[in-house]
Coordinates of C-alpha atoms in Angstrom, one line a residue:
M9 CA 99.0 86.7 122.9
R10 CA 98.0 88.6 119.8
R11 CA 96.7 85.4 118.1
F12 CA 94.7 84.6 121.3
R13 CA 93.2 88.1 121.3
R14 CA 92.2 87.6 117.6
T15 CA 90.6 84.3 118.4
L16 CA 88.6 85.9 121.2
V17 CA 87.5 88.7 118.9
A18 CA 86.4 86.2 116.3
A19 CA 84.5 84.2 118.9
A20 CA 82.8 87.4 120.1
L21 CA 81.9 88.2 116.5
A22 CA 80.4 84.8 115.8
T23 CA 78.4 85.0 119.0
T24 CA 77.1 88.4 118.2
M25 CA 76.2 87.5 114.7
V26 CA 74.4 84.3 115.8
G27 CA 72.8 85.7 118.9
G28 CA 72.0 89.2 117.7
T29 CA 71.0 88.7 114.1
A30 CA 69.9 85.1 113.8
G31 CA 66.2 85.9 113.9
W32 CA 66.5 88.8 111.4
A33 CA 68.9 86.8 109.2
S34 CA 66.6 83.9 109.0
G35 CA 64.1 86.2 107.3
T36 CA 66.6 87.1 104.6
S37 CA 68.2 83.7 104.3
Q38 CA 68.6 82.8 100.6
R39 CA 68.5 79.4 99.0
A40 CA 71.1 79.1 96.2
V41 CA 69.8 78.6 92.7
T42 CA 71.9 75.8 91.2
G43 CA 71.4 73.0 88.7
P44 CA 70.4 73.0 85.0
P45 CA 68.3 75.8 83.6
V46 CA 64.5 76.0 83.5
G47 CA 63.1 73.9 80.6
S48 CA 65.9 71.2 80.8
A49 CA 63.4 68.3 80.9
A50 CA 61.7 69.4 77.7
W51 CA 65.1 69.9 76.1
R52 CA 66.2 66.4 77.0
A53 CA 62.9 65.0 75.5
D54 CA 63.3 66.9 72.3
D55 CA 64.1 64.5 69.4
S56 CA 63.4 67.0 66.6
L57 CA 67.0 66.7 65.3
G58 CA 66.9 62.9 65.3
R59 CA 69.5 62.7 68.0
A60 CA 69.9 63.4 71.7
L61 CA 70.7 66.9 72.8
P62 CA 73.5 67.5 75.3
D63 CA 72.2 67.1 78.8
P64 CA 72.5 70.6 80.5
A65 CA 73.1 68.8 83.9
S66 CA 76.1 66.7 82.8
A67 CA 77.5 67.9 79.4
T68 CA 80.7 69.9 79.7
P69 CA 81.0 73.3 78.0
E70 CA 83.4 71.7 75.5
E71 CA 80.9 69.0 74.7
V72 CA 78.2 71.6 74.2
A73 CA 80.4 73.6 71.9
R74 CA 81.2 70.5 69.8
F75 CA 77.5 69.7 69.5
F76 CA 76.5 73.2 68.3
A77 CA 79.4 73.1 65.8
T78 CA 77.6 70.2 64.0
L79 CA 74.3 72.1 63.6
T80 CA 73.2 74.1 60.6
P81 CA 72.1 77.7 61.2
G82 CA 68.5 76.6 60.8
Q83 CA 68.8 73.9 63.4
G84 CA 70.4 76.3 65.9
Q85 CA 67.5 78.8 65.3
R86 CA 65.0 76.0 65.9
L87 CA 66.5 75.2 69.3
V88 CA 66.5 78.9 70.2
R89 CA 62.8 79.2 69.5
R90 CA 61.9 75.9 71.2
H91 CA 64.1 76.2 74.3
P92 CA 65.3 79.8 74.9
L93 CA 66.0 79.5 78.6
V94 CA 68.2 76.4 78.0
V95 CA 70.1 77.8 75.0
G96 CA 70.5 81.1 76.7
N97 CA 72.1 79.6 79.8
L98 CA 74.0 76.7 78.1
D99 CA 77.7 77.4 78.7
G100 CA 79.6 76.5 75.6
A101 CA 76.8 77.5 73.2
P102 CA 77.6 80.1 70.5
I103 CA 77.5 83.6 71.9
A104 CA 75.2 85.0 69.2
L105 CA 72.6 82.2 69.8
R106 CA 72.7 82.9 73.6
Y107 CA 72.0 86.6 73.0
E108 CA 69.0 85.8 70.8
A109 CA 67.7 83.1 73.2
N110 CA 67.9 85.4 76.2
S111 CA 66.3 88.3 74.4
R112 CA 63.3 86.0 73.8
A113 CA 63.4 84.6 77.4
V114 CA 63.5 88.0 79.0
R115 CA 60.6 89.4 76.9
A116 CA 58.5 86.4 77.6
Q117 CA 58.6 87.0 81.3
H118 CA 56.3 90.1 81.2
D119 CA 57.8 91.0 84.5
P120 CA 58.4 94.7 85.3
R121 CA 61.6 93.7 87.2
Y122 CA 63.2 92.7 84.0
A123 CA 61.9 95.5 81.8
R124 CA 65.3 97.1 81.5
L125 CA 67.0 93.9 80.5
A126 CA 64.4 93.5 77.7
E127 CA 65.4 96.8 76.1
P128 CA 66.6 96.5 72.5
G129 CA 70.3 96.2 71.9
R130 CA 71.3 94.7 75.2
Q131 CA 73.5 91.7 74.9
I132 CA 72.2 89.3 77.6
L133 CA 74.5 86.3 77.9
A134 CA 72.6 84.6 80.6
F135 CA 69.2 85.0 82.2
D136 CA 67.7 82.7 84.9
P137 CA 64.3 83.8 86.3
R138 CA 64.4 81.4 89.2
G139 CA 64.6 82.9 92.7
R140 CA 65.4 86.6 92.6
G141 CA 66.7 86.2 89.1
Q142 CA 70.2 86.1 87.6
A143 CA 71.7 87.7 84.6
A144 CA 74.9 88.4 82.7
E145 CA 75.3 91.2 80.1
V146 CA 78.1 91.9 77.7
Y147 CA 79.5 95.3 77.0
G148 CA 81.5 95.4 73.8
D149 CA 82.2 92.6 71.2
L150 CA 83.3 89.3 72.6
A151 CA 84.2 88.0 69.2
S152 CA 86.7 90.7 68.3
A153 CA 87.9 91.9 71.7
R154 CA 91.5 91.1 72.5
H155 CA 90.9 91.3 76.2
V156 CA 87.8 90.3 78.2
S157 CA 86.8 91.0 81.8
V158 CA 84.1 89.6 84.1
V159 CA 82.7 91.7 87.0
V160 CA 81.5 89.5 89.9
P161 CA 79.3 91.5 92.3
G162 CA 78.6 91.1 96.0
A163 CA 75.5 91.2 98.2
D164 CA 72.1 92.5 97.3
I165 CA 72.5 92.0 93.6
D166 CA 70.0 90.1 91.3
A167 CA 68.4 90.5 88.0
A168 CA 66.2 93.3 89.3
T169 CA 69.1 95.4 90.8
F170 CA 71.5 94.5 88.1
D171 CA 71.7 98.1 86.8
R172 CA 69.8 100.2 89.3
E173 CA 70.1 103.9 89.0
K174 CA 70.8 104.4 92.7
D175 CA 74.5 103.8 93.5
P176 CA 75.3 102.7 89.9
Y177 CA 79.0 101.9 90.5
G178 CA 77.8 99.4 93.1
T179 CA 76.0 97.4 90.5
P180 CA 77.6 94.9 88.0
A181 CA 76.2 96.9 85.0
G182 CA 77.6 100.2 86.3
M183 CA 81.0 98.6 87.2
A184 CA 81.2 96.9 83.8
G185 CA 80.3 100.0 81.9
A186 CA 82.8 102.1 83.8
L187 CA 85.6 99.6 83.2
R188 CA 85.0 99.4 79.5
A189 CA 84.8 103.2 79.2
A190 CA 88.1 103.5 81.1
T191 CA 89.7 101.4 78.4
D192 CA 88.3 103.6 75.7
G193 CA 86.2 100.7 74.5
R194 CA 89.2 98.5 73.7
T195 CA 87.9 95.6 75.8
A196 CA 84.8 93.6 76.3
V197 CA 83.4 93.4 79.8
I198 CA 80.8 91.0 81.2
A199 CA 78.6 92.0 84.1
W200 CA 78.0 88.6 85.7
A201 CA 75.2 88.4 88.3
G202 CA 75.1 84.6 87.8
Y203 CA 74.7 83.4 91.4
T204 CA 72.4 83.8 94.4
T205 CA 73.8 86.7 96.4
P206 CA 73.2 87.4 100.1
V207 CA 70.6 89.9 101.1
G208 CA 71.4 92.4 103.8
I209 CA 74.0 91.8 106.5
G210 CA 73.1 88.5 108.1
L211 CA 74.4 85.0 108.3
D212 CA 74.4 84.5 104.6
V213 CA 77.0 87.2 104.0
A214 CA 79.1 85.9 106.9
T215 CA 79.2 82.3 105.7
G216 CA 80.5 80.7 102.5
D217 CA 77.5 78.7 101.5
L218 CA 76.2 81.0 98.8
A219 CA 79.7 81.6 97.6
E220 CA 80.4 77.9 97.2
A221 CA 77.3 77.6 95.0
G222 CA 78.3 80.7 93.1
A223 CA 81.9 79.5 92.6
G224 CA 80.7 76.4 90.7
R225 CA 78.6 78.6 88.4
L226 CA 81.4 81.1 87.8
A227 CA 83.9 78.4 87.0
R228 CA 81.5 76.8 84.5
F229 CA 80.7 80.2 83.0
T230 CA 84.4 81.0 82.3
Q231 CA 84.9 77.5 80.9
G232 CA 82.0 78.1 78.6
L233 CA 83.6 81.3 77.4
T234 CA 86.7 79.4 76.5
A235 CA 84.7 76.6 74.8
A236 CA 82.9 79.3 72.7
G237 CA 86.2 80.8 71.5
V238 CA 86.4 83.7 73.9
G239 CA 89.8 84.5 75.5
E240 CA 90.4 83.9 79.2
P241 CA 89.0 86.9 81.1
A242 CA 90.3 89.0 84.0
L243 CA 87.9 88.7 87.0
F244 CA 87.0 91.8 89.0
C245 CA 85.4 90.6 92.2
H246 CA 83.6 93.1 94.6
S247 CA 82.8 92.5 98.2
Y248 CA 81.2 89.1 98.7
G249 CA 82.0 88.4 95.1
A250 CA 85.7 88.1 96.3
V251 CA 84.6 85.1 98.4
V252 CA 83.1 83.6 95.3
C253 CA 86.2 84.2 93.3
G254 CA 88.5 82.8 96.0
L255 CA 86.5 79.6 96.1
A256 CA 86.4 79.3 92.3
A257 CA 90.1 80.3 91.8
S258 CA 91.4 76.8 91.2
E259 CA 88.7 76.0 88.6
V260 CA 88.1 79.3 86.7
N261 CA 89.7 80.1 83.4
A262 CA 91.2 83.6 84.1
T263 CA 94.3 85.6 83.5
D264 CA 93.9 87.8 86.6
I265 CA 91.7 87.8 89.7
V266 CA 91.2 91.3 91.1
V267 CA 89.4 91.6 94.5
L268 CA 88.1 94.9 95.8
G269 CA 86.5 95.7 99.1
A270 CA 86.9 92.0 100.0
P271 CA 85.9 90.5 103.3
G272 CA 88.3 87.7 102.5
M273 CA 88.8 84.9 99.9
R274 CA 88.5 81.9 102.2
A275 CA 92.3 81.5 102.0
A276 CA 95.2 82.5 104.3
H277 CA 97.6 83.1 101.4
R278 CA 97.6 83.6 97.7
A279 CA 99.2 80.2 97.3
D280 CA 96.1 78.6 98.9
L281 CA 94.0 79.7 95.9
H282 CA 95.9 77.2 93.7
T283 CA 95.7 79.4 90.6
D284 CA 98.1 80.5 87.9
A285 CA 96.2 83.8 87.5
R286 CA 97.7 87.0 88.9
V287 CA 95.9 88.0 92.1
W288 CA 95.4 91.7 92.9
A289 CA 93.7 93.4 95.8
A290 CA 92.3 96.9 96.4
K291 CA 90.8 98.5 99.5
D292 CA 90.2 102.2 100.0
P293 CA 90.8 103.9 103.3
S294 CA 87.1 104.7 103.9
D295 CA 85.7 101.3 103.0
W296 CA 83.7 100.0 106.0
I297 CA 84.9 96.5 105.1
S298 CA 88.1 97.3 107.1
K299 CA 86.0 97.1 110.3
V300 CA 85.1 93.4 109.6
P301 CA 87.5 91.0 111.4
H302 CA 89.4 89.1 108.8
V303 CA 89.1 85.7 110.5
E304 CA 87.2 82.5 110.0
I305 CA 85.8 80.5 112.9
A306 CA 83.0 78.0 113.1
G307 CA 82.2 78.7 109.5
L308 CA 81.8 82.4 110.0
G309 CA 84.1 85.0 108.4
H310 CA 86.1 84.7 105.3
G311 CA 89.7 84.7 106.4
Q312 CA 92.7 86.9 105.7
D313 CA 92.5 90.4 104.3
P314 CA 93.7 90.0 100.7
T315 CA 95.3 93.5 100.9
A316 CA 97.5 92.4 103.8
P317 CA 101.2 92.1 102.8
S318 CA 101.3 88.6 104.3
F319 CA 98.5 87.4 101.9
G320 CA 100.8 87.9 98.8
A321 CA 98.4 89.6 96.4
R322 CA 99.6 92.5 94.2
R323 CA 98.2 95.7 95.7
V324 CA 96.0 98.0 93.6
P325 CA 96.0 101.6 94.7
A326 CA 92.7 103.0 95.8
D327 CA 93.3 106.2 97.7
L328 CA 90.9 108.2 95.6
A329 CA 88.0 105.7 95.9
E330 CA 85.4 106.5 98.5
G331 CA 83.3 104.0 100.5
H332 CA 82.5 100.4 99.7
T333 CA 81.2 101.0 96.2
G334 CA 83.5 103.8 94.9
Y335 CA 86.2 101.7 93.2
F336 CA 84.8 102.1 89.7
V337 CA 84.0 105.8 89.9
P338 CA 85.5 107.6 86.9
G339 CA 88.6 109.6 87.9
T340 CA 89.7 107.2 90.7
D341 CA 93.2 105.7 90.8
S342 CA 91.5 102.3 91.3
L343 CA 89.6 102.5 88.1
R344 CA 92.7 103.5 86.1
A345 CA 94.5 100.6 87.6
F346 CA 91.6 98.2 86.8
A347 CA 91.6 99.5 83.2
A348 CA 95.3 98.7 82.9
I349 CA 94.8 95.2 84.2
A350 CA 91.9 94.6 82.0
Q351 CA 94.1 95.3 78.9
G352 CA 96.8 92.8 79.5
R353 CA 98.9 90.7 81.9
I354 CA 100.9 93.5 83.3
T355 CA 103.4 94.2 86.2
Q356 CA 103.1 96.1 89.4
R357 CA 105.3 98.7 87.9
D358 CA 102.8 99.1 85.0
I359 CA 100.0 99.7 87.5
T360 CA 101.9 102.5 89.1
R361 CA 102.5 104.1 85.7
A362 CA 98.8 103.8 84.8
V363 CA 97.7 105.5 88.0
T364 CA 100.3 108.3 87.9
A365 CA 100.1 108.9 84.1
P366 CA 98.3 112.1 82.9
D367 CA 94.6 111.6 82.2
D368 CA 95.2 112.0 78.4
T369 CA 97.8 109.3 78.3
A370 CA 96.4 106.3 76.4
L371 CA 96.5 103.2 78.6
E372 CA 97.5 101.1 75.6
D373 CA 100.8 103.0 75.7
I374 CA 101.6 101.8 79.2
T375 CA 100.2 98.3 79.3
Q376 CA 103.3 96.4 78.5
G377 CA 104.7 93.0 79.5
E378 CA 102.3 90.3 78.3
G379 CA 104.1 87.6 80.3
R380 CA 102.9 86.5 83.7

């Protein structure tokens, strides 16, 4: 009977969303940006090195890394100058070259939306001006950091809202900055707004289409980090970003997958993700996401609540977080737990110790147990 009632609720939800919001949602419907970066045709036609360049559409990150390893510094710089949008978004390319290429690409846009991304000193690891714009920024030093994390945001995020001043901890830049600060700068954190996110609360956010496109981009991005010599990251996936991470779980290179404020992961159980990464879930008592039925029917909804005991994820405490975007606010138990996860492959017991330890206790003293 309970299952029957849940099915009726799901059907009512689907009917309400389609009937009540279809007209509005169609106005905010997003087309996913996919495929090779802008300028790929000119890149493929470039014979200035006397040999073919790796095809951005088909070369693996490992193949890209091997190609760049054969170049002299001067040849790499030449490619940056000639093809900044390609080099800057080519997973597997050297990190330093990507920073330089994206700095050039952002400045060349002359678009006020990207003015903050163009500020000196920012380490932009990816920048795609197509659609609403996509970007990824590094906080810290990827080359020397022992541990790396990637923040995957949810709806209403693009290159223009990447680090907005309003509601900063609901942005990838704000979340990444807070996470790195919580580890006392001992980690590197990447704010990754590298997929087309839903806008508003409409059909896009209720379906998995944009998440499926984003999952492929996220998987390739993490594979590119590995190919470039960066260690496997921990993923922190907020809201609709949790759907992206759920669909990408079997392909991403990651030590941990942490979801927060998740509508679901398109899976009924942790085992359905087919990943060796640790899976963690957080949801604070005041998060409105709790009011969303955790079901999937006719393509609408994202399945089981990852914080439900039956899902099988490790639970991250979040009693001090407030609302849907409060998980990375300094002083919260959730942020302290995230910082502990970001610093190593640790146990549930270590998370409890991190959350309950005095504020002046160094997290490195409690992040023990490097095995999975």
